[in-house]
Amino acid sequence: LGVLGACAPHQMRAEVGAAFTQIRGELGLQNSGGNLNLNANMNDVKDQLGAGELDPSPYVRFEADWGPQRVKVSGLSHTSSGSSVLAGAFGDLPAGTSVFTDLDYTNVSGSWSYDLAPTETLRLAPGVQVGYHAIDVLVRSNSSTAFENVDTDIIVPMPYFDAEVDLGVVSVGVNAGLMVVDLRDADGRYWDAEAIVRAVPGKNVELLGGLRYMLFDAHGAATGRDSDVDVFGFFVGGGVKF
């Protein structure tokens, strides 16, 4: 029992809420003949694909501290749909096609960090983060049965830094990760940054709000796709600290 007690976290947080996110940017898809110039045929997620509106979704977050070490896991999703007209070809759908788009995005991120200034007020902690990102885009022609479906799953490891100021009743934190890497068929830049504010109305109860920004500027040569999109939004919620 003594060993198990020594291995248990000295502090944990479990939080739930709502995230309001939006996907912005451009997507491109090679046609079946392989002769499409993707740079000249990128379509804006909102203006030409009709998706990317601000969307509410569940948000979950868990943190556990072992002395100066912290493990964090969080997850959110985004779903939006709509109609528009393609400015450039998207796969085998030619430019000028009236389309209806369904866009789904899911993110689960986990991080580990080590506090170099272990005090009750200040936390300065470098570490590592791994993010799983799934983007599913279904683009259907409004005038025929033609469609294109792009399903992308990316696992991105990156260096990570977490900073926090805890004033007791209120705490403010920021964290960020960045990676420029060739991940097989997903060569590009990846960002993940977050700012969060917590208020403590009771002994073990917390209210939280924050901003999240993620960038995916990736090119897949083998799969014939190109993306320059970011996910931006805010989240609100509450939880328990014990």
mmCIF file of N, CA, C and O in Angstrom, residues 19-103:
data_model
loop_
_atom_site.group_PDB
_atom_site.id
_atom_site.type_symbol
_atom_site.label_atom_id
_atom_site.label_comp_id
_atom_site.label_asym_id
_atom_site.label_seq_id
_atom_site.Cartn_x
_atom_site.Cartn_y
_atom_site.Cartn_z
ATOM 1 N N ALA A 19 -16.568 22.990 -26.727
ATOM 2 C CA ALA A 19 -15.606 23.692 -27.576
ATOM 3 C C ALA A 19 -16.345 24.244 -28.793
ATOM 4 O O ALA A 19 -17.200 23.568 -29.370
ATOM 5 N N PHE A 20 -16.015 25.467 -29.164
ATOM 6 C CA PHE A 20 -16.621 26.108 -30.327
ATOM 7 C C PHE A 20 -15.492 26.367 -31.316
ATOM 8 O O PHE A 20 -14.705 27.298 -31.146
ATOM 9 N N THR A 21 -15.392 25.522 -32.328
ATOM 10 C CA THR A 21 -14.233 25.530 -33.223
ATOM 11 C C THR A 21 -14.634 25.810 -34.664
ATOM 12 O O THR A 21 -15.785 25.604 -35.072
ATOM 13 N N GLN A 22 -13.652 26.252 -35.427
ATOM 14 C CA GLN A 22 -13.831 26.551 -36.844
ATOM 15 C C GLN A 22 -12.587 26.112 -37.600
ATOM 16 O O GLN A 22 -11.462 26.338 -37.135
ATOM 17 N N ILE A 23 -12.774 25.463 -38.752
ATOM 18 C CA ILE A 23 -11.657 25.078 -39.614
ATOM 19 C C ILE A 23 -11.568 26.061 -40.766
ATOM 20 O O ILE A 23 -12.558 26.295 -41.480
ATOM 21 N N ARG A 24 -10.374 26.635 -40.939
ATOM 22 C CA ARG A 24 -10.163 27.644 -41.970
ATOM 23 C C ARG A 24 -8.976 27.239 -42.831
ATOM 24 O O ARG A 24 -8.094 26.516 -42.383
ATOM 25 N N GLY A 25 -8.986 27.712 -44.092
ATOM 26 C CA GLY A 25 -7.850 27.436 -44.970
ATOM 27 C C GLY A 25 -8.272 26.822 -46.279
ATOM 28 O O GLY A 25 -9.420 26.968 -46.732
ATOM 29 N N GLU A 26 -7.318 26.091 -46.916
ATOM 30 C CA GLU A 26 -7.529 25.551 -48.255
ATOM 31 C C GLU A 26 -7.176 24.070 -48.310
ATOM 32 O O GLU A 26 -6.270 23.614 -47.619
ATOM 33 N N LEU A 27 -7.880 23.342 -49.187
ATOM 34 C CA LEU A 27 -7.623 21.928 -49.421
ATOM 35 C C LEU A 27 -7.494 21.681 -50.919
ATOM 36 O O LEU A 27 -8.187 22.300 -51.727
ATOM 37 N N GLY A 28 -6.606 20.753 -51.277
ATOM 38 C CA GLY A 28 -6.451 20.355 -52.673
ATOM 39 C C GLY A 28 -6.358 18.850 -52.786
ATOM 40 O O GLY A 28 -5.826 18.181 -51.900
ATOM 41 N N LEU A 29 -6.883 18.301 -53.897
ATOM 42 C CA LEU A 29 -6.871 16.854 -54.117
ATOM 43 C C LEU A 29 -6.540 16.557 -55.575
ATOM 44 O O LEU A 29 -7.166 17.115 -56.493
ATOM 45 N N GLN A 30 -5.574 15.669 -55.795
ATOM 46 C CA GLN A 30 -5.160 15.275 -57.137
ATOM 47 C C GLN A 30 -6.262 14.457 -57.813
ATOM 48 O O GLN A 30 -7.006 13.725 -57.161
ATOM 49 N N ASN A 31 -6.367 14.575 -59.149
ATOM 50 C CA ASN A 31 -7.364 13.793 -59.883
ATOM 51 C C ASN A 31 -6.821 12.402 -60.194
ATOM 52 O O ASN A 31 -5.663 12.076 -59.921
ATOM 53 N N SER A 32 -7.700 11.545 -60.766
ATOM 54 C CA SER A 32 -7.306 10.155 -61.038
ATOM 55 C C SER A 32 -6.244 10.056 -62.114
ATOM 56 O O SER A 32 -5.510 9.071 -62.180
ATOM 57 N N GLY A 33 -6.131 11.070 -62.982
ATOM 58 C CA GLY A 33 -5.106 11.052 -64.018
ATOM 59 C C GLY A 33 -3.754 11.517 -63.531
ATOM 60 O O GLY A 33 -2.739 11.322 -64.213
ATOM 61 N N GLY A 34 -3.701 12.161 -62.374
ATOM 62 C CA GLY A 34 -2.433 12.614 -61.802
ATOM 63 C C GLY A 34 -1.837 13.823 -62.478
ATOM 64 O O GLY A 34 -0.652 14.104 -62.291
ATOM 65 N N ASN A 35 -2.626 14.568 -63.243
ATOM 66 C CA ASN A 35 -2.079 15.703 -63.988
ATOM 67 C C ASN A 35 -2.625 17.045 -63.513
ATOM 68 O O ASN A 35 -2.524 18.043 -64.211
ATOM 69 N N LEU A 36 -3.187 17.090 -62.326
ATOM 70 C CA LEU A 36 -3.763 18.327 -61.813
ATOM 71 C C LEU A 36 -2.696 19.134 -61.083
ATOM 72 O O LEU A 36 -1.931 18.591 -60.276
ATOM 73 N N ASN A 37 -2.625 20.411 -61.384
ATOM 74 C CA ASN A 37 -1.722 21.321 -60.674
ATOM 75 C C ASN A 37 -2.408 21.723 -59.367
ATOM 76 O O ASN A 37 -3.303 22.567 -59.353
ATOM 77 N N LEU A 38 -1.974 21.115 -58.258
ATOM 78 C CA LEU A 38 -2.650 21.358 -56.991
ATOM 79 C C LEU A 38 -2.529 22.815 -56.543
ATOM 80 O O LEU A 38 -3.479 23.367 -55.966
ATOM 81 N N ASN A 39 -1.384 23.446 -56.787
ATOM 82 C CA ASN A 39 -1.207 24.827 -56.359
ATOM 83 C C ASN A 39 -2.223 25.760 -57.001
ATOM 84 O O ASN A 39 -2.607 26.771 -56.403
ATOM 85 N N ALA A 40 -2.655 25.433 -58.208
ATOM 86 C CA ALA A 40 -3.628 26.269 -58.922
ATOM 87 C C ALA A 40 -5.063 25.805 -58.709
ATOM 88 O O ALA A 40 -5.989 26.408 -59.252
ATOM 89 N N ASN A 41 -5.257 24.755 -57.909
ATOM 90 C CA ASN A 41 -6.601 24.203 -57.717
ATOM 91 C C ASN A 41 -6.908 23.954 -56.245
ATOM 92 O O ASN A 41 -7.520 22.948 -55.886
ATOM 93 N N MET A 42 -6.480 24.874 -55.405
ATOM 94 C CA MET A 42 -6.821 24.803 -53.993
ATOM 95 C C MET A 42 -8.193 25.453 -53.774
ATOM 96 O O MET A 42 -8.506 26.490 -54.366
ATOM 97 N N ASN A 43 -9.013 24.830 -52.922
ATOM 98 C CA ASN A 43 -10.344 25.349 -52.643
ATOM 99 C C ASN A 43 -10.453 25.753 -51.175
ATOM 100 O O ASN A 43 -10.076 24.988 -50.279
ATOM 101 N N ASP A 44 -10.975 26.956 -50.941
ATOM 102 C CA ASP A 44 -11.162 27.435 -49.585
ATOM 103 C C ASP A 44 -12.243 26.608 -48.886
ATOM 104 O O ASP A 44 -13.299 26.317 -49.462
ATOM 105 N N VAL A 45 -11.958 26.229 -47.636
ATOM 106 C CA VAL A 45 -12.875 25.351 -46.900
ATOM 107 C C VAL A 45 -14.264 25.970 -46.789
ATOM 108 O O VAL A 45 -15.277 25.290 -46.985
ATOM 109 N N LYS A 46 -14.333 27.259 -46.511
ATOM 110 C CA LYS A 46 -15.628 27.911 -46.325
ATOM 111 C C LYS A 46 -16.207 28.438 -47.627
ATOM 112 O O LYS A 46 -17.364 28.158 -47.962
ATOM 113 N N ASP A 47 -15.413 29.194 -48.398
ATOM 114 C CA ASP A 47 -15.947 29.883 -49.568
ATOM 115 C C ASP A 47 -16.250 28.958 -50.733
ATOM 116 O O ASP A 47 -17.247 29.155 -51.442
ATOM 117 N N GLN A 48 -15.388 27.944 -50.986
ATOM 118 C CA GLN A 48 -15.598 27.070 -52.145
ATOM 119 C C GLN A 48 -16.119 25.674 -51.785
ATOM 120 O O GLN A 48 -16.733 25.022 -52.617
ATOM 121 N N LEU A 49 -15.852 25.204 -50.562
ATOM 122 C CA LEU A 49 -16.365 23.901 -50.151
ATOM 123 C C LEU A 49 -17.637 24.012 -49.314
ATOM 124 O O LEU A 49 -18.374 23.026 -49.160
ATOM 125 N N GLY A 50 -17.909 25.184 -48.755
ATOM 126 C CA GLY A 50 -19.150 25.405 -48.034
ATOM 127 C C GLY A 50 -19.150 24.935 -46.598
ATOM 128 O O GLY A 50 -20.190 24.959 -45.940
ATOM 129 N N ALA A 51 -18.009 24.488 -46.076
ATOM 130 C CA ALA A 51 -17.927 24.011 -44.693
ATOM 131 C C ALA A 51 -17.103 25.010 -43.874
ATOM 132 O O ALA A 51 -16.769 26.088 -44.332
ATOM 133 N N GLY A 52 -16.771 24.623 -42.638
ATOM 134 C CA GLY A 52 -15.914 25.460 -41.823
ATOM 135 C C GLY A 52 -16.631 26.486 -40.971
ATOM 136 O O GLY A 52 -16.004 27.429 -40.484
ATOM 137 N N GLU A 53 -17.954 26.333 -40.766
ATOM 138 C CA GLU A 53 -18.654 27.234 -39.861
ATOM 139 C C GLU A 53 -18.279 26.919 -38.408
ATOM 140 O O GLU A 53 -17.830 25.823 -38.087
ATOM 141 N N LEU A 54 -18.473 27.902 -37.523
ATOM 142 C CA LEU A 54 -18.226 27.698 -36.100
ATOM 143 C C LEU A 54 -19.181 26.640 -35.571
ATOM 144 O O LEU A 54 -20.396 26.724 -35.767
ATOM 145 N N ASP A 55 -18.621 25.624 -34.905
ATOM 146 C CA ASP A 55 -19.410 24.459 -34.520
ATOM 147 C C ASP A 55 -19.175 24.112 -33.055
ATOM 148 O O ASP A 55 -18.024 24.042 -32.615
ATOM 149 N N PRO A 56 -20.253 23.898 -32.270
ATOM 150 C CA PRO A 56 -20.077 23.464 -30.884
ATOM 151 C C PRO A 56 -19.920 21.952 -30.793
ATOM 152 O O PRO A 56 -20.540 21.198 -31.551
ATOM 153 N N SER A 57 -19.074 21.502 -29.868
ATOM 154 C CA SER A 57 -18.858 20.066 -29.689
ATOM 155 C C SER A 57 -18.385 19.813 -28.262
ATOM 156 O O SER A 57 -17.926 20.731 -27.580
ATOM 157 N N PRO A 58 -18.459 18.563 -27.781
ATOM 158 C CA PRO A 58 -17.971 18.260 -26.439
ATOM 159 C C PRO A 58 -16.452 18.436 -26.336
ATOM 160 O O PRO A 58 -15.723 18.244 -27.300
ATOM 161 N N TYR A 59 -16.017 18.798 -25.138
ATOM 162 C CA TYR A 59 -14.595 18.993 -24.855
ATOM 163 C C TYR A 59 -14.283 18.290 -23.540
ATOM 164 O O TYR A 59 -15.007 18.453 -22.548
ATOM 165 N N VAL A 60 -13.224 17.502 -23.522
ATOM 166 C CA VAL A 60 -12.832 16.795 -22.299
ATOM 167 C C VAL A 60 -11.333 17.020 -22.068
ATOM 168 O O VAL A 60 -10.555 17.174 -23.009
ATOM 169 N N ARG A 61 -10.961 16.985 -20.785
ATOM 170 C CA ARG A 61 -9.570 17.255 -20.424
ATOM 171 C C ARG A 61 -9.253 16.569 -19.100
ATOM 172 O O ARG A 61 -10.082 16.569 -18.181
ATOM 173 N N PHE A 62 -8.060 16.007 -18.997
ATOM 174 C CA PHE A 62 -7.627 15.354 -17.763
ATOM 175 C C PHE A 62 -6.161 15.684 -17.525
ATOM 176 O O PHE A 62 -5.346 15.647 -18.451
ATOM 177 N N GLU A 63 -5.824 16.020 -16.283
ATOM 178 C CA GLU A 63 -4.443 16.296 -15.900
ATOM 179 C C GLU A 63 -4.102 15.542 -14.622
ATOM 180 O O GLU A 63 -4.956 15.380 -13.744
ATOM 181 N N ALA A 64 -2.849 15.109 -14.518
ATOM 182 C CA ALA A 64 -2.357 14.472 -13.299
ATOM 183 C C ALA A 64 -0.926 14.930 -13.065
ATOM 184 O O ALA A 64 -0.108 14.953 -13.991
ATOM 185 N N ASP A 65 -0.637 15.326 -11.832
ATOM 186 C CA ASP A 65 0.695 15.808 -11.443
ATOM 187 C C ASP A 65 1.347 14.829 -10.476
ATOM 188 O O ASP A 65 0.734 14.420 -9.482
ATOM 189 N N TRP A 66 2.590 14.469 -10.784
ATOM 190 C CA TRP A 66 3.458 13.711 -9.872
ATOM 191 C C TRP A 66 4.645 14.610 -9.544
ATOM 192 O O TRP A 66 5.615 14.646 -10.319
ATOM 193 N N GLY A 67 4.561 15.375 -8.474
ATOM 194 C CA GLY A 67 5.636 16.306 -8.185
ATOM 195 C C GLY A 67 5.793 17.291 -9.332
ATOM 196 O O GLY A 67 4.835 17.943 -9.739
ATOM 197 N N PRO A 68 6.991 17.433 -9.897
ATOM 198 C CA PRO A 68 7.184 18.367 -11.003
ATOM 199 C C PRO A 68 6.678 17.846 -12.357
ATOM 200 O O PRO A 68 6.658 18.586 -13.338
ATOM 201 N N GLN A 69 6.269 16.596 -12.437
ATOM 202 C CA GLN A 69 5.819 16.011 -13.695
ATOM 203 C C GLN A 69 4.306 16.177 -13.867
ATOM 204 O O GLN A 69 3.546 16.043 -12.904
ATOM 205 N N ARG A 70 3.897 16.451 -15.099
ATOM 206 C CA ARG A 70 2.471 16.570 -15.410
ATOM 207 C C ARG A 70 2.159 15.808 -16.694
ATOM 208 O O ARG A 70 2.850 15.944 -17.701
ATOM 209 N N VAL A 71 1.092 15.030 -16.640
ATOM 210 C CA VAL A 71 0.558 14.352 -17.817
ATOM 211 C C VAL A 71 -0.819 14.944 -18.115
ATOM 212 O O VAL A 71 -1.650 15.085 -17.206
ATOM 213 N N LYS A 72 -1.043 15.313 -19.358
ATOM 214 C CA LYS A 72 -2.314 15.921 -19.763
ATOM 215 C C LYS A 72 -2.855 15.203 -20.993
ATOM 216 O O LYS A 72 -2.109 14.894 -21.928
ATOM 217 N N VAL A 73 -4.163 14.961 -21.006
ATOM 218 C CA VAL A 73 -4.860 14.390 -22.163
ATOM 219 C C VAL A 73 -6.100 15.236 -22.421
ATOM 220 O O VAL A 73 -6.847 15.547 -21.472
ATOM 221 N N SER A 74 -6.334 15.612 -23.670
ATOM 222 C CA SER A 74 -7.529 16.385 -24.008
ATOM 223 C C SER A 74 -8.062 15.934 -25.365
ATOM 224 O O SER A 74 -7.326 15.356 -26.170
ATOM 225 N N GLY A 75 -9.329 16.217 -25.587
ATOM 226 C CA GLY A 75 -9.944 15.827 -26.858
ATOM 227 C C GLY A 75 -11.075 16.747 -27.225
ATOM 228 O O GLY A 75 -11.794 17.273 -26.359
ATOM 229 N N LEU A 76 -11.240 16.971 -28.540
ATOM 230 C CA LEU A 76 -12.350 17.756 -29.057
ATOM 231 C C LEU A 76 -12.653 17.300 -30.476
ATOM 232 O O LEU A 76 -11.879 16.549 -31.087
ATOM 233 N N SER A 77 -13.782 17.742 -31.004
ATOM 234 C CA SER A 77 -14.174 17.370 -32.364
ATOM 235 C C SER A 77 -14.862 18.554 -33.031
ATOM 236 O O SER A 77 -15.240 19.533 -32.371
ATOM 237 N N HIS A 78 -15.025 18.458 -34.343
ATOM 238 C CA HIS A 78 -15.668 19.519 -35.121
ATOM 239 C C HIS A 78 -16.430 18.868 -36.267
ATOM 240 O O HIS A 78 -15.913 17.974 -36.947
ATOM 241 N N THR A 79 -17.653 19.326 -36.493
ATOM 242 C CA THR A 79 -18.454 18.850 -37.618
ATOM 243 C C THR A 79 -19.153 20.041 -38.256
ATOM 244 O O THR A 79 -19.779 20.841 -37.552
ATOM 245 N N SER A 80 -19.022 20.177 -39.565
ATOM 246 C CA SER A 80 -19.727 21.242 -40.273
ATOM 247 C C SER A 80 -20.036 20.778 -41.693
ATOM 248 O O SER A 80 -19.391 19.865 -42.223
ATOM 249 N N SER A 81 -21.020 21.404 -42.319
ATOM 250 C CA SER A 81 -21.409 21.039 -43.680
ATOM 251 C C SER A 81 -22.051 22.239 -44.351
ATOM 252 O O SER A 81 -22.483 23.190 -43.690
ATOM 253 N N GLY A 82 -22.111 22.184 -45.682
ATOM 254 C CA GLY A 82 -22.725 23.263 -46.437
ATOM 255 C C GLY A 82 -22.480 23.126 -47.922
ATOM 256 O O GLY A 82 -21.777 22.210 -48.375
ATOM 257 N N SER A 83 -23.069 24.021 -48.695
ATOM 258 C CA SER A 83 -22.979 23.995 -50.160
ATOM 259 C C SER A 83 -22.242 25.217 -50.677
ATOM 260 O O SER A 83 -22.313 26.302 -50.085
ATOM 261 N N SER A 84 -21.536 25.023 -51.795
ATOM 262 C CA SER A 84 -20.881 26.136 -52.478
ATOM 263 C C SER A 84 -20.486 25.672 -53.883
ATOM 264 O O SER A 84 -20.932 24.617 -54.343
ATOM 265 N N VAL A 85 -19.640 26.452 -54.537
ATOM 266 C CA VAL A 85 -19.194 26.156 -55.898
ATOM 267 C C VAL A 85 -17.673 26.106 -55.919
ATOM 268 O O VAL A 85 -17.009 27.032 -55.421
ATOM 269 N N LEU A 86 -17.105 25.029 -56.482
ATOM 270 C CA LEU A 86 -15.655 24.861 -56.526
ATOM 271 C C LEU A 86 -15.009 25.930 -57.399
ATOM 272 O O LEU A 86 -15.424 26.161 -58.539
ATOM 273 N N ALA A 87 -13.956 26.569 -56.868
ATOM 274 C CA ALA A 87 -13.186 27.521 -57.665
ATOM 275 C C ALA A 87 -12.143 26.803 -58.513
ATOM 276 O O ALA A 87 -11.773 27.265 -59.594
ATOM 277 N N GLY A 88 -11.643 25.666 -58.013
ATOM 278 C CA GLY A 88 -10.700 24.840 -58.755
ATOM 279 C C GLY A 88 -11.153 23.400 -58.709
ATOM 280 O O GLY A 88 -12.046 23.031 -57.931
ATOM 281 N N ALA A 89 -10.550 22.560 -59.535
ATOM 282 C CA ALA A 89 -10.908 21.144 -59.531
ATOM 283 C C ALA A 89 -10.540 20.526 -58.188
ATOM 284 O O ALA A 89 -9.520 20.856 -57.589
ATOM 285 N N PHE A 90 -11.393 19.619 -57.717
ATOM 286 C CA PHE A 90 -11.124 18.886 -56.486
ATOM 287 C C PHE A 90 -11.207 17.408 -56.825
ATOM 288 O O PHE A 90 -12.292 16.849 -56.983
ATOM 289 N N GLY A 91 -10.021 16.787 -57.001
ATOM 290 C CA GLY A 91 -10.005 15.426 -57.513
ATOM 291 C C GLY A 91 -10.562 15.397 -58.926
ATOM 292 O O GLY A 91 -10.126 16.160 -59.788
ATOM 293 N N ASP A 92 -11.560 14.554 -59.162
ATOM 294 C CA ASP A 92 -12.202 14.472 -60.474
ATOM 295 C C ASP A 92 -13.433 15.358 -60.590
ATOM 296 O O ASP A 92 -14.150 15.295 -61.591
ATOM 297 N N LEU A 93 -13.712 16.161 -59.582
ATOM 298 C CA LEU A 93 -14.784 17.147 -59.667
ATOM 299 C C LEU A 93 -14.222 18.422 -60.286
ATOM 300 O O LEU A 93 -13.313 19.034 -59.720
ATOM 301 N N PRO A 94 -14.710 18.840 -61.449
ATOM 302 C CA PRO A 94 -14.114 19.998 -62.120
ATOM 303 C C PRO A 94 -14.471 21.318 -61.444
ATOM 304 O O PRO A 94 -15.429 21.404 -60.660
ATOM 305 N N ALA A 95 -13.682 22.343 -61.762
ATOM 306 C CA ALA A 95 -13.967 23.688 -61.280
ATOM 307 C C ALA A 95 -15.348 24.118 -61.761
ATOM 308 O O ALA A 95 -15.773 23.782 -62.857
ATOM 309 N N GLY A 96 -16.052 24.860 -60.915
ATOM 310 C CA GLY A 96 -17.392 25.318 -61.257
ATOM 311 C C GLY A 96 -18.500 24.375 -60.827
ATOM 312 O O GLY A 96 -19.673 24.703 -60.992
ATOM 313 N N THR A 97 -18.138 23.209 -60.268
ATOM 314 C CA THR A 97 -19.143 22.255 -59.817
ATOM 315 C C THR A 97 -19.808 22.742 -58.537
ATOM 316 O O THR A 97 -19.139 23.164 -57.604
ATOM 317 N N SER A 98 -21.140 22.696 -58.511
ATOM 318 C CA SER A 98 -21.877 22.993 -57.287
ATOM 319 C C SER A 98 -21.820 21.762 -56.394
ATOM 320 O O SER A 98 -22.192 20.666 -56.805
ATOM 321 N N VAL A 99 -21.334 21.922 -55.157
ATOM 322 C CA VAL A 99 -21.078 20.769 -54.291
ATOM 323 C C VAL A 99 -21.707 20.962 -52.912
ATOM 324 O O VAL A 99 -22.004 22.087 -52.487
ATOM 325 N N PHE A 100 -21.883 19.844 -52.227
ATOM 326 C CA PHE A 100 -22.252 19.825 -50.816
ATOM 327 C C PHE A 100 -21.154 19.091 -50.068
ATOM 328 O O PHE A 100 -20.750 18.000 -50.468
ATOM 329 N N THR A 101 -20.657 19.687 -48.982
ATOM 330 C CA THR A 101 -19.496 19.158 -48.262
ATOM 331 C C THR A 101 -19.845 18.820 -46.821
ATOM 332 O O THR A 101 -20.499 19.609 -46.126
ATOM 333 N N ASP A 102 -19.403 17.640 -46.401
ATOM 334 C CA ASP A 102 -19.427 17.257 -44.982
ATOM 335 C C ASP A 102 -17.984 17.201 -44.497
ATOM 336 O O ASP A 102 -17.149 16.516 -45.105
ATOM 337 N N LEU A 103 -17.681 17.898 -43.399
ATOM 338 C CA LEU A 103 -16.327 17.939 -42.859
ATOM 339 C C LEU A 103 -16.363 17.533 -41.388
ATOM 340 O O LEU A 103 -17.107 18.113 -40.600
#
